[in-house]
CSV table of C-alpha atoms (C1' of nucleotides) and ligand atoms in Angstrom, one decimal:
chain,number,residue,atom,x,y,z
A,163,MET,CA,0.0,0.0,0.0
A,164,GLU,CA,2.8,2.4,1.0
A,165,LYS,CA,4.7,0.8,-1.8
A,166,ILE,CA,1.9,1.3,-4.3
A,167,ILE,CA,1.7,5.0,-3.4
A,168,HIS,CA,5.4,5.4,-3.6
A,169,ARG,CA,5.6,3.5,-6.8
A,170,TYR,CA,3.0,5.5,-8.7
A,171,LYS,CA,3.7,8.9,-7.3
A,172,GLY,CA,5.7,9.8,-10.4
A,173,LYS,CA,4.5,12.5,-12.7
A,174,GLY,CA,2.1,11.8,-15.5
A,175,PHE,CA,0.0,9.5,-13.4
A,176,LYS,CA,-2.4,10.8,-10.8
A,177,LEU,CA,-3.2,8.4,-7.9
A,178,THR,CA,-6.9,8.8,-7.7
A,179,PRO,CA,-9.0,6.8,-5.2
A,180,GLN,CA,-10.4,4.7,-8.1
A,181,ARG,CA,-6.9,3.9,-9.4
A,182,LEU,CA,-5.6,3.2,-6.0
A,183,ALA,CA,-8.5,0.8,-5.4
A,184,ILE,CA,-7.8,-1.0,-8.7
A,185,LEU,CA,-4.1,-1.1,-8.0
A,186,LYS,CA,-4.7,-2.5,-4.5
A,187,PHE,CA,-7.1,-5.1,-5.9
A,188,LEU,CA,-4.4,-6.2,-8.3
A,189,GLU,CA,-1.4,-5.9,-6.0
A,190,GLY,CA,-0.2,-9.4,-5.3
A,191,ASN,CA,-3.3,-10.9,-6.9
A,192,ASN,CA,-2.2,-14.0,-8.8
A,193,GLU,CA,-5.7,-14.9,-9.9
A,194,HIS,CA,-5.4,-13.1,-13.3
A,195,PRO,CA,-8.8,-11.4,-13.1
A,196,THR,CA,-10.8,-10.1,-16.0
A,197,ALA,CA,-11.9,-6.5,-16.3
A,198,ASP,CA,-15.3,-7.5,-15.1
A,199,GLU,CA,-13.9,-9.4,-12.1
A,200,ILE,CA,-12.0,-6.3,-11.0
A,201,TYR,CA,-15.2,-4.2,-11.4
A,202,THR,CA,-17.3,-6.8,-9.5
A,203,GLY,CA,-14.7,-7.1,-6.8
A,204,LEU,CA,-14.6,-3.4,-6.1
A,205,LYS,CA,-18.1,-2.1,-6.7
A,206,ASN,CA,-19.3,-2.8,-3.2
A,207,ASP,CA,-16.6,-0.7,-1.7
A,208,TYR,CA,-16.7,1.9,-4.5
A,209,PRO,CA,-20.3,2.1,-5.6
A,210,THR,CA,-19.7,4.9,-8.0
A,211,LEU,CA,-16.9,3.2,-9.7
A,212,SER,CA,-17.7,2.7,-13.4
A,213,VAL,CA,-16.7,-0.1,-15.7
A,214,ALA,CA,-15.2,2.5,-18.0
A,215,THR,CA,-12.8,3.6,-15.3
A,216,VAL,CA,-11.7,0.0,-14.8
A,217,TYR,CA,-11.0,-0.3,-18.5
A,218,ASN,CA,-9.4,3.1,-18.6
A,219,THR,CA,-7.1,2.2,-15.7
A,220,ILE,CA,-6.1,-1.2,-16.8
A,221,GLU,CA,-5.4,0.1,-20.3
A,222,THR,CA,-3.3,2.9,-18.9
A,223,LEU,CA,-1.5,0.5,-16.7
A,224,ARG,CA,-1.0,-1.9,-19.5
A,225,ASP,CA,0.3,0.8,-21.8
A,226,ARG,CA,2.8,1.9,-19.1
A,227,GLY,CA,3.9,-1.7,-18.7
A,228,GLU,CA,2.7,-1.8,-15.1
A,229,ILE,CA,0.4,-4.8,-15.7
A,230,ALA,CA,0.3,-7.5,-18.3
A,231,GLU,CA,-2.5,-8.7,-20.5
A,232,VAL,CA,-2.7,-12.5,-20.5
A,233,THR,CA,-4.1,-14.0,-23.7
A,234,ILE,CA,-4.2,-17.7,-22.8
A,235,ASP,CA,-8.0,-17.7,-22.5
A,236,PRO,CA,-9.7,-17.1,-25.9
A,237,GLU,CA,-12.9,-16.1,-24.1
A,238,ARG,CA,-11.7,-13.0,-22.5
A,239,LYS,CA,-8.7,-10.9,-21.5
A,240,HIS,CA,-7.1,-11.5,-18.1
A,241,PHE,CA,-4.7,-9.1,-16.3
A,242,ASP,CA,-1.7,-9.8,-14.3
A,243,PRO,CA,0.1,-7.4,-11.9
A,244,ASN,CA,3.2,-9.4,-12.2
A,245,THR,CA,5.1,-8.1,-15.1
A,246,THR,CA,8.3,-10.1,-14.6
A,247,PRO,CA,8.4,-12.4,-17.6
A,248,HIS,CA,6.7,-15.7,-16.7
A,249,HIS,CA,4.5,-18.3,-18.2
A,250,HIS,CA,1.0,-19.6,-17.6
A,251,ILE,CA,-1.0,-22.8,-17.4
A,252,ILE,CA,-4.7,-22.8,-17.8
A,253,CYS,CA,-7.1,-25.5,-16.6
A,254,MET,CA,-9.1,-26.4,-19.7
A,255,GLU,CA,-12.1,-27.1,-17.4
A,256,CYS,CA,-12.4,-24.3,-14.9
A,257,LYS,CA,-10.2,-21.8,-16.8
A,258,ARG,CA,-8.1,-21.1,-13.7
A,259,ILE,CA,-4.8,-19.7,-14.7
A,260,ALA,CA,-1.6,-20.4,-12.7
A,261,ASP,CA,1.9,-18.9,-12.9
A,262,ILE,CA,5.0,-20.7,-14.1
A,263,PHE,CA,8.2,-18.9,-13.0
A,264,GLU,CA,10.8,-20.5,-15.2
A,265,ASP,CA,12.9,-18.8,-17.9
A,266,TYR,CA,13.0,-21.1,-20.8
A,267,THR,CA,14.4,-18.5,-23.2
A,268,SER,CA,17.7,-20.3,-23.8
A,269,GLU,CA,15.9,-23.6,-24.3
A,270,ILE,CA,13.7,-22.4,-27.1
A,271,ALA,CA,16.2,-21.1,-29.6
A,272,LEU,CA,14.4,-20.2,-32.9
A,273,PRO,CA,15.4,-21.7,-36.2
A,274,GLN,CA,17.7,-19.7,-38.5
A,275,GLU,CA,15.1,-18.6,-41.0
A,276,VAL,CA,12.9,-17.1,-38.3
A,277,VAL,CA,15.7,-15.2,-36.7
A,278,GLU,CA,16.6,-13.8,-40.1
A,279,GLU,CA,13.0,-12.6,-40.7
A,280,PHE,CA,12.1,-11.4,-37.3
A,281,SER,CA,14.0,-9.5,-34.6
A,282,VAL,CA,12.7,-11.4,-31.6
A,283,ALA,CA,11.7,-9.4,-28.5
A,284,GLY,CA,10.2,-12.0,-26.2
A,285,ASN,CA,8.3,-15.1,-25.7
A,286,HIS,CA,5.4,-16.5,-23.6
A,287,ILE,CA,4.4,-20.1,-23.1
A,288,ASP,CA,0.8,-21.2,-22.7
A,289,PHE,CA,0.5,-24.6,-21.1
A,290,TYR,CA,-2.8,-26.5,-21.2
A,291,GLY,CA,-4.0,-29.0,-18.6
A,292,VAL,CA,-6.6,-29.9,-16.1
A,293,CYS,CA,-6.2,-28.9,-12.4
A,294,ARG,CA,-6.4,-31.3,-9.5
A,295,GLU,CA,-9.8,-30.1,-8.4
A,296,CYS,CA,-11.3,-30.6,-11.8
A,297,ARG,CA,-10.0,-34.1,-12.0
A,298,GLY,CA,-12.0,-34.9,-8.9
B,71,MET,CA,-9.4,-30.8,-53.1
B,72,GLU,CA,-9.8,-34.5,-53.7
B,73,LYS,CA,-8.1,-34.9,-50.3
B,74,ILE,CA,-10.5,-32.5,-48.7
B,75,ILE,CA,-13.5,-34.3,-50.0
B,76,HIS,CA,-12.0,-37.6,-48.9
B,77,ARG,CA,-11.1,-36.3,-45.5
B,78,TYR,CA,-14.4,-34.9,-44.6
B,79,LYS,CA,-16.7,-37.5,-46.2
B,80,GLY,CA,-17.1,-39.1,-42.8
B,81,LYS,CA,-20.4,-39.3,-41.1
B,82,GLY,CA,-21.7,-36.4,-39.1
B,83,PHE,CA,-20.3,-33.7,-41.3
B,84,LYS,CA,-22.0,-32.7,-44.5
B,85,LEU,CA,-19.7,-31.4,-47.2
B,86,THR,CA,-21.8,-28.5,-48.5
B,87,PRO,CA,-20.5,-26.0,-51.1
B,88,GLN,CA,-20.1,-23.4,-48.4
B,89,ARG,CA,-18.1,-25.6,-46.2
B,90,LEU,CA,-16.0,-26.9,-49.1
B,91,ALA,CA,-15.2,-23.3,-50.0
B,92,ILE,CA,-14.1,-22.4,-46.5
B,93,LEU,CA,-12.1,-25.6,-46.3
B,94,LYS,CA,-10.5,-24.8,-49.7
B,95,PHE,CA,-9.7,-21.3,-48.5
B,96,LEU,CA,-8.0,-22.6,-45.4
B,97,GLU,CA,-6.3,-25.6,-47.0
B,98,GLY,CA,-2.6,-24.9,-47.0
B,99,ASN,CA,-3.2,-21.3,-46.0
B,100,ASN,CA,-0.5,-20.3,-43.5
B,101,GLU,CA,-1.7,-16.7,-43.2
B,102,HIS,CA,-3.7,-17.4,-40.0
B,103,PRO,CA,-6.8,-15.6,-41.3
B,104,THR,CA,-9.5,-14.1,-39.1
B,105,ALA,CA,-13.2,-15.0,-39.5
B,106,ASP,CA,-13.7,-11.8,-41.4
B,107,GLU,CA,-10.7,-12.4,-43.7
B,108,ILE,CA,-12.2,-15.8,-44.6
B,109,TYR,CA,-15.6,-14.1,-45.3
B,110,THR,CA,-14.0,-11.3,-47.3
B,111,GLY,CA,-11.8,-13.7,-49.2
B,112,LEU,CA,-14.8,-15.8,-50.4
B,113,LYS,CA,-17.8,-13.4,-50.8
B,114,ASN,CA,-16.9,-12.5,-54.4
B,115,ASP,CA,-17.1,-16.2,-55.5
B,116,TYR,CA,-19.9,-17.0,-53.1
B,117,PRO,CA,-22.0,-13.9,-52.9
B,118,THR,CA,-24.7,-15.5,-50.8
B,119,LEU,CA,-22.3,-16.8,-48.2
B,120,SER,CA,-23.1,-15.3,-44.9
B,121,VAL,CA,-20.7,-14.4,-42.1
B,122,ALA,CA,-22.8,-16.6,-39.8
B,123,THR,CA,-21.9,-19.6,-41.9
B,124,VAL,CA,-18.2,-18.8,-41.7
B,125,TYR,CA,-18.5,-18.7,-37.9
B,126,ASN,CA,-20.6,-21.8,-37.8
B,127,THR,CA,-18.1,-23.7,-40.0
B,128,ILE,CA,-15.0,-22.6,-38.3
B,129,GLU,CA,-16.6,-23.3,-34.9
B,130,THR,CA,-17.6,-26.8,-36.1
B,131,LEU,CA,-14.1,-27.4,-37.5
B,132,ARG,CA,-12.5,-26.1,-34.3
B,133,ASP,CA,-14.6,-28.3,-32.1
B,134,ARG,CA,-13.8,-31.3,-34.3
B,135,GLY,CA,-10.1,-30.5,-34.0
B,136,GLU,CA,-9.8,-29.9,-37.7
B,137,ILE,CA,-8.5,-26.4,-37.4
B,138,ALA,CA,-6.9,-24.5,-34.5
B,139,GLU,CA,-7.7,-21.2,-32.9
B,140,VAL,CA,-4.6,-19.0,-32.5
B,141,THR,CA,-4.7,-16.7,-29.5
B,142,ILE,CA,-1.4,-14.8,-30.0
B,143,ASP,CA,-3.2,-11.6,-31.2
B,144,PRO,CA,-5.3,-10.1,-28.4
B,145,GLU,CA,-7.3,-8.1,-30.9
B,146,ARG,CA,-9.0,-11.0,-32.7
B,147,LYS,CA,-9.0,-14.7,-33.2
B,148,HIS,CA,-7.0,-16.2,-36.0
B,149,PHE,CA,-7.5,-19.7,-37.5
B,150,ASP,CA,-5.0,-22.2,-38.6
B,151,PRO,CA,-5.6,-25.2,-40.8
B,152,ASN,CA,-2.4,-26.8,-39.6
B,153,THR,CA,-3.3,-28.7,-36.4
B,154,THR,CA,0.0,-30.3,-36.0
B,155,PRO,CA,1.5,-28.8,-32.8
B,156,HIS,CA,3.6,-25.8,-33.6
B,157,HIS,CA,4.3,-22.3,-32.4
B,158,HIS,CA,3.9,-18.8,-33.6
B,159,ILE,CA,5.7,-15.5,-33.9
B,160,ILE,CA,3.7,-12.3,-34.4
B,161,CYS,CA,5.1,-9.1,-35.7
B,162,MET,CA,4.2,-6.5,-33.1
B,163,GLU,CA,3.8,-3.9,-35.9
B,164,CYS,CA,1.8,-5.4,-38.7
B,165,LYS,CA,0.4,-8.4,-36.7
B,166,ARG,CA,1.5,-10.9,-39.3
B,167,ILE,CA,1.8,-14.3,-37.8
B,168,ALA,CA,4.3,-16.9,-38.9
B,169,ASP,CA,4.8,-20.5,-38.0
B,170,ILE,CA,7.5,-22.1,-36.0
B,171,PHE,CA,7.8,-25.8,-36.5
B,172,GLU,CA,10.0,-26.9,-33.6
B,173,ASP,CA,9.0,-29.2,-30.8
B,174,TYR,CA,10.3,-27.7,-27.6
B,175,THR,CA,8.3,-29.9,-25.3
B,176,SER,CA,11.3,-31.7,-23.8
B,177,GLU,CA,13.1,-28.4,-23.3
B,178,ILE,CA,10.3,-26.8,-21.3
B,179,ALA,CA,9.9,-29.2,-18.4
B,180,LEU,CA,7.5,-27.8,-15.8
B,181,PRO,CA,8.4,-27.4,-12.1
B,182,GLN,CA,7.4,-30.1,-9.7
B,183,GLU,CA,4.6,-28.3,-8.0
B,184,VAL,CA,2.9,-27.5,-11.3
B,185,VAL,CA,3.1,-31.1,-12.5
B,186,GLU,CA,1.5,-32.1,-9.2
B,187,GLU,CA,-1.3,-29.7,-9.5
B,188,PHE,CA,-2.0,-30.0,-13.2
B,189,SER,CA,-2.1,-32.8,-15.6
B,190,VAL,CA,-0.5,-31.2,-18.6
B,191,ALA,CA,-1.9,-31.8,-22.0
B,192,GLY,CA,0.0,-29.5,-24.2
B,193,ASN,CA,1.9,-26.2,-24.8
B,194,HIS,CA,2.1,-23.4,-27.2
B,195,ILE,CA,4.7,-20.7,-27.4
B,196,ASP,CA,4.0,-17.2,-28.5
B,197,PHE,CA,7.1,-15.3,-29.8
B,198,TYR,CA,7.0,-11.5,-30.2
B,199,GLY,CA,9.1,-9.6,-32.6
B,200,VAL,CA,9.2,-7.2,-35.6
B,201,CYS,CA,9.4,-8.5,-39.1
B,202,ARG,CA,12.0,-7.5,-41.6
B,203,GLU,CA,9.5,-5.5,-43.7
B,204,CYS,CA,8.4,-3.5,-40.7
B,205,ARG,CA,11.9,-2.7,-39.8
B,206,GLY,CA,12.2,-1.0,-43.2
C,218,DT,C1',-9.1,33.0,-7.7
C,219,DA,C1',-8.4,31.5,-12.4
C,220,DC,C1',-6.2,28.4,-15.3
C,221,DT,C1',-4.7,24.1,-16.9
C,222,DA,C1',-4.4,19.4,-17.2
C,223,DC,C1',-6.1,15.4,-16.2
C,224,DC,C1',-9.7,12.1,-14.4
C,225,DT,C1',-14.3,9.9,-13.7
C,226,DT,C1',-18.8,9.0,-15.0
C,227,DA,C1',-22.9,7.2,-17.6
C,228,DG,C1',-24.1,5.8,-21.4
C,229,DA,C1',-23.7,5.4,-26.3
C,230,DA,C1',-21.1,3.3,-29.8
C,231,DC,C1',-18.6,-0.3,-31.7
C,232,DA,C1',-16.7,-4.7,-33.3
C,233,DA,C1',-16.4,-9.5,-32.8
C,234,DT,C1',-19.0,-13.2,-32.0
C,235,DT,C1',-23.2,-16.0,-31.0
C,236,DC,C1',-28.0,-16.9,-31.2
C,237,DT,C1',-32.7,-17.3,-33.4
C,238,DA,C1',-36.2,-18.3,-36.5
C,239,DT,C1',-36.9,-19.5,-41.0
C,240,DT,C1',-35.9,-21.7,-45.2
C,241,DA,C1',-33.2,-24.8,-47.9
C,242,DT,C1',-30.8,-28.9,-48.8
C,243,DA,C1',-29.0,-33.6,-48.3
C,244,DA,C1',-29.5,-38.3,-46.6
C,245,DT,C1',-32.6,-41.9,-45.7
C,246,DA,C1',-36.7,-44.6,-45.8
C,247,DT,C1',-40.7,-45.9,-48.2
D,138,DA,C1',-39.4,-41.1,-57.1
D,139,DT,C1',-41.6,-39.3,-52.9
D,140,DA,C1',-41.9,-38.5,-48.3
D,141,DT,C1',-39.5,-38.1,-44.1
D,142,DT,C1',-35.8,-36.6,-41.2
D,143,DA,C1',-31.9,-34.5,-39.9
D,144,DT,C1',-28.8,-31.1,-40.6
D,145,DA,C1',-27.1,-26.7,-42.8
D,146,DA,C1',-27.4,-21.9,-44.5
D,147,DT,C1',-29.3,-17.5,-44.3
D,148,DA,C1',-30.4,-12.8,-42.5
D,149,DG,C1',-30.6,-10.4,-39.0
D,150,DA,C1',-31.2,-9.7,-34.1
D,151,DA,C1',-28.9,-10.1,-29.8
D,152,DT,C1',-25.1,-10.4,-26.8
D,153,DT,C1',-20.6,-9.6,-25.1
D,154,DG,C1',-16.4,-7.5,-24.4
D,155,DT,C1',-14.4,-3.2,-25.2
D,156,DT,C1',-13.7,1.6,-26.6
D,157,DC,C1',-15.4,6.2,-27.3
D,158,DT,C1',-17.8,10.6,-26.1
D,159,DA,C1',-19.6,14.4,-23.8
D,160,DA,C1',-20.2,16.4,-19.5
D,161,DG,C1',-18.7,17.5,-15.3
D,162,DG,C1',-15.2,17.0,-11.4
D,163,DT,C1',-10.7,17.5,-9.1
D,164,DA,C1',-5.8,18.4,-8.2
D,165,DG,C1',-2.0,21.3,-8.9
D,166,DT,C1',-0.2,25.8,-10.4
D,167,DA,C1',0.0,30.7,-11.3
E,510,LIG,MN1,0.8,-14.5,-14.2
E,511,LIG,MN1,0.3,-21.8,-37.6
E,512,LIG,ZN1,-9.8,-26.7,-13.1
E,513,LIG,ZN1,5.6,-6.6,-39.6
DNA sequence: TACTACCTTAGAACAATTCTATTATAATAT
DNA sequence: ATATTATAATAGAATTGTTCTAAGGTAGTA
C-alpha cells in the first residue's frame, strides 16, 4: 500500500481513489482477473466506480507496462500485476490460470530462417492442462 | 481438393458447397486468417455466403479439431488449418503471424509443484518480434 | 481565484461473435 | 421417385467485451 503510493507517485499518473483501489485489488493478486472481475470485486466498496474507469485504468497500466495482458484464454482478457516475464498454465475445465516462473528462453532457440526474418523481443508459453480439483 | 473431400466425407459432417469453399480457402493457408478475412476472401465467389456460416463452420471445425484457434493476437481470433502442434511468432507492428515448427516440449519441463497440480496436455509458445518489412 | 491538465462517469457506440427463426438442402426410408 | 428426417445456410437480431464521447469533477499551479 505504501509501496503502491510510492511507486506510482511519479509524474504523469495521478493516484486517484479509483486507481488506488484497482491497484490495491491487483497488487499481489495472482488470480489473473478479467476487467469484469475487477469491477465486481470493487463495486461494493466503491459504488460509484464505473466499468469505464476499470477499462481506462487497466489500459493505462498496460500501456505503461505496469500490468500485463494475458491472452491464454480465448474467451476474455485476463490481467496480471506481475510483469516479470513468466508463463502460464490454464485449466481447460475451470479456466483457472496459474503462474510458471521459469525462464525457458535459452531452451527455445528459434530456427535460423525465423531469426533472419524477425527481430525477436520476447516469448510467452501457454500450457494447457486440467487442475487437480477438476479431475475430482 | 480430392483430399479435402475424402477427408471430410465421414459421417456427421456434410460437405456442403459453403463448407467446401471455406475448407479450400483454409487448405494450406499459412496466413492465419480471421473469420472476417475468410468471409471477405470468399464473398466474391460465393455472394450468398453469410458471415454466420463462416463462424458456424470454423466453430464446427475447431470443435472437431480440424482447425486450430490461434490466440497470439489479443485483438482478434485467427485460425490455422495446420493442427500439428507448432508455435507462432507475431510481428508487433503489422500483426503478421508466422509458423515455428519446432518441438520444444522436452526443453520446457515444468516445475514439480505445477506437475503435481495440473495434468499437462500441451503447450504453445508465442514469440513476439518485428518482421523485416516493418523494420524497413 | 483562475487556469490548466487530467480524471471519472454514464451511457452510447462499436466490433467481434453468438443466437434465433426461417428456409433450404441432403440423406434416408418408403 | 416421394416423403421423411436431420442437418445446414441464411439474414438479421442479440449479446458480449471493449472503446469512445460528452459532460462534469478534481488536483495542482499561477
Ligand atoms: Mn501470471
Ligand atoms: Mn500456424
Ligand atoms: Zn480446473
Ligand atoms: Zn511486420
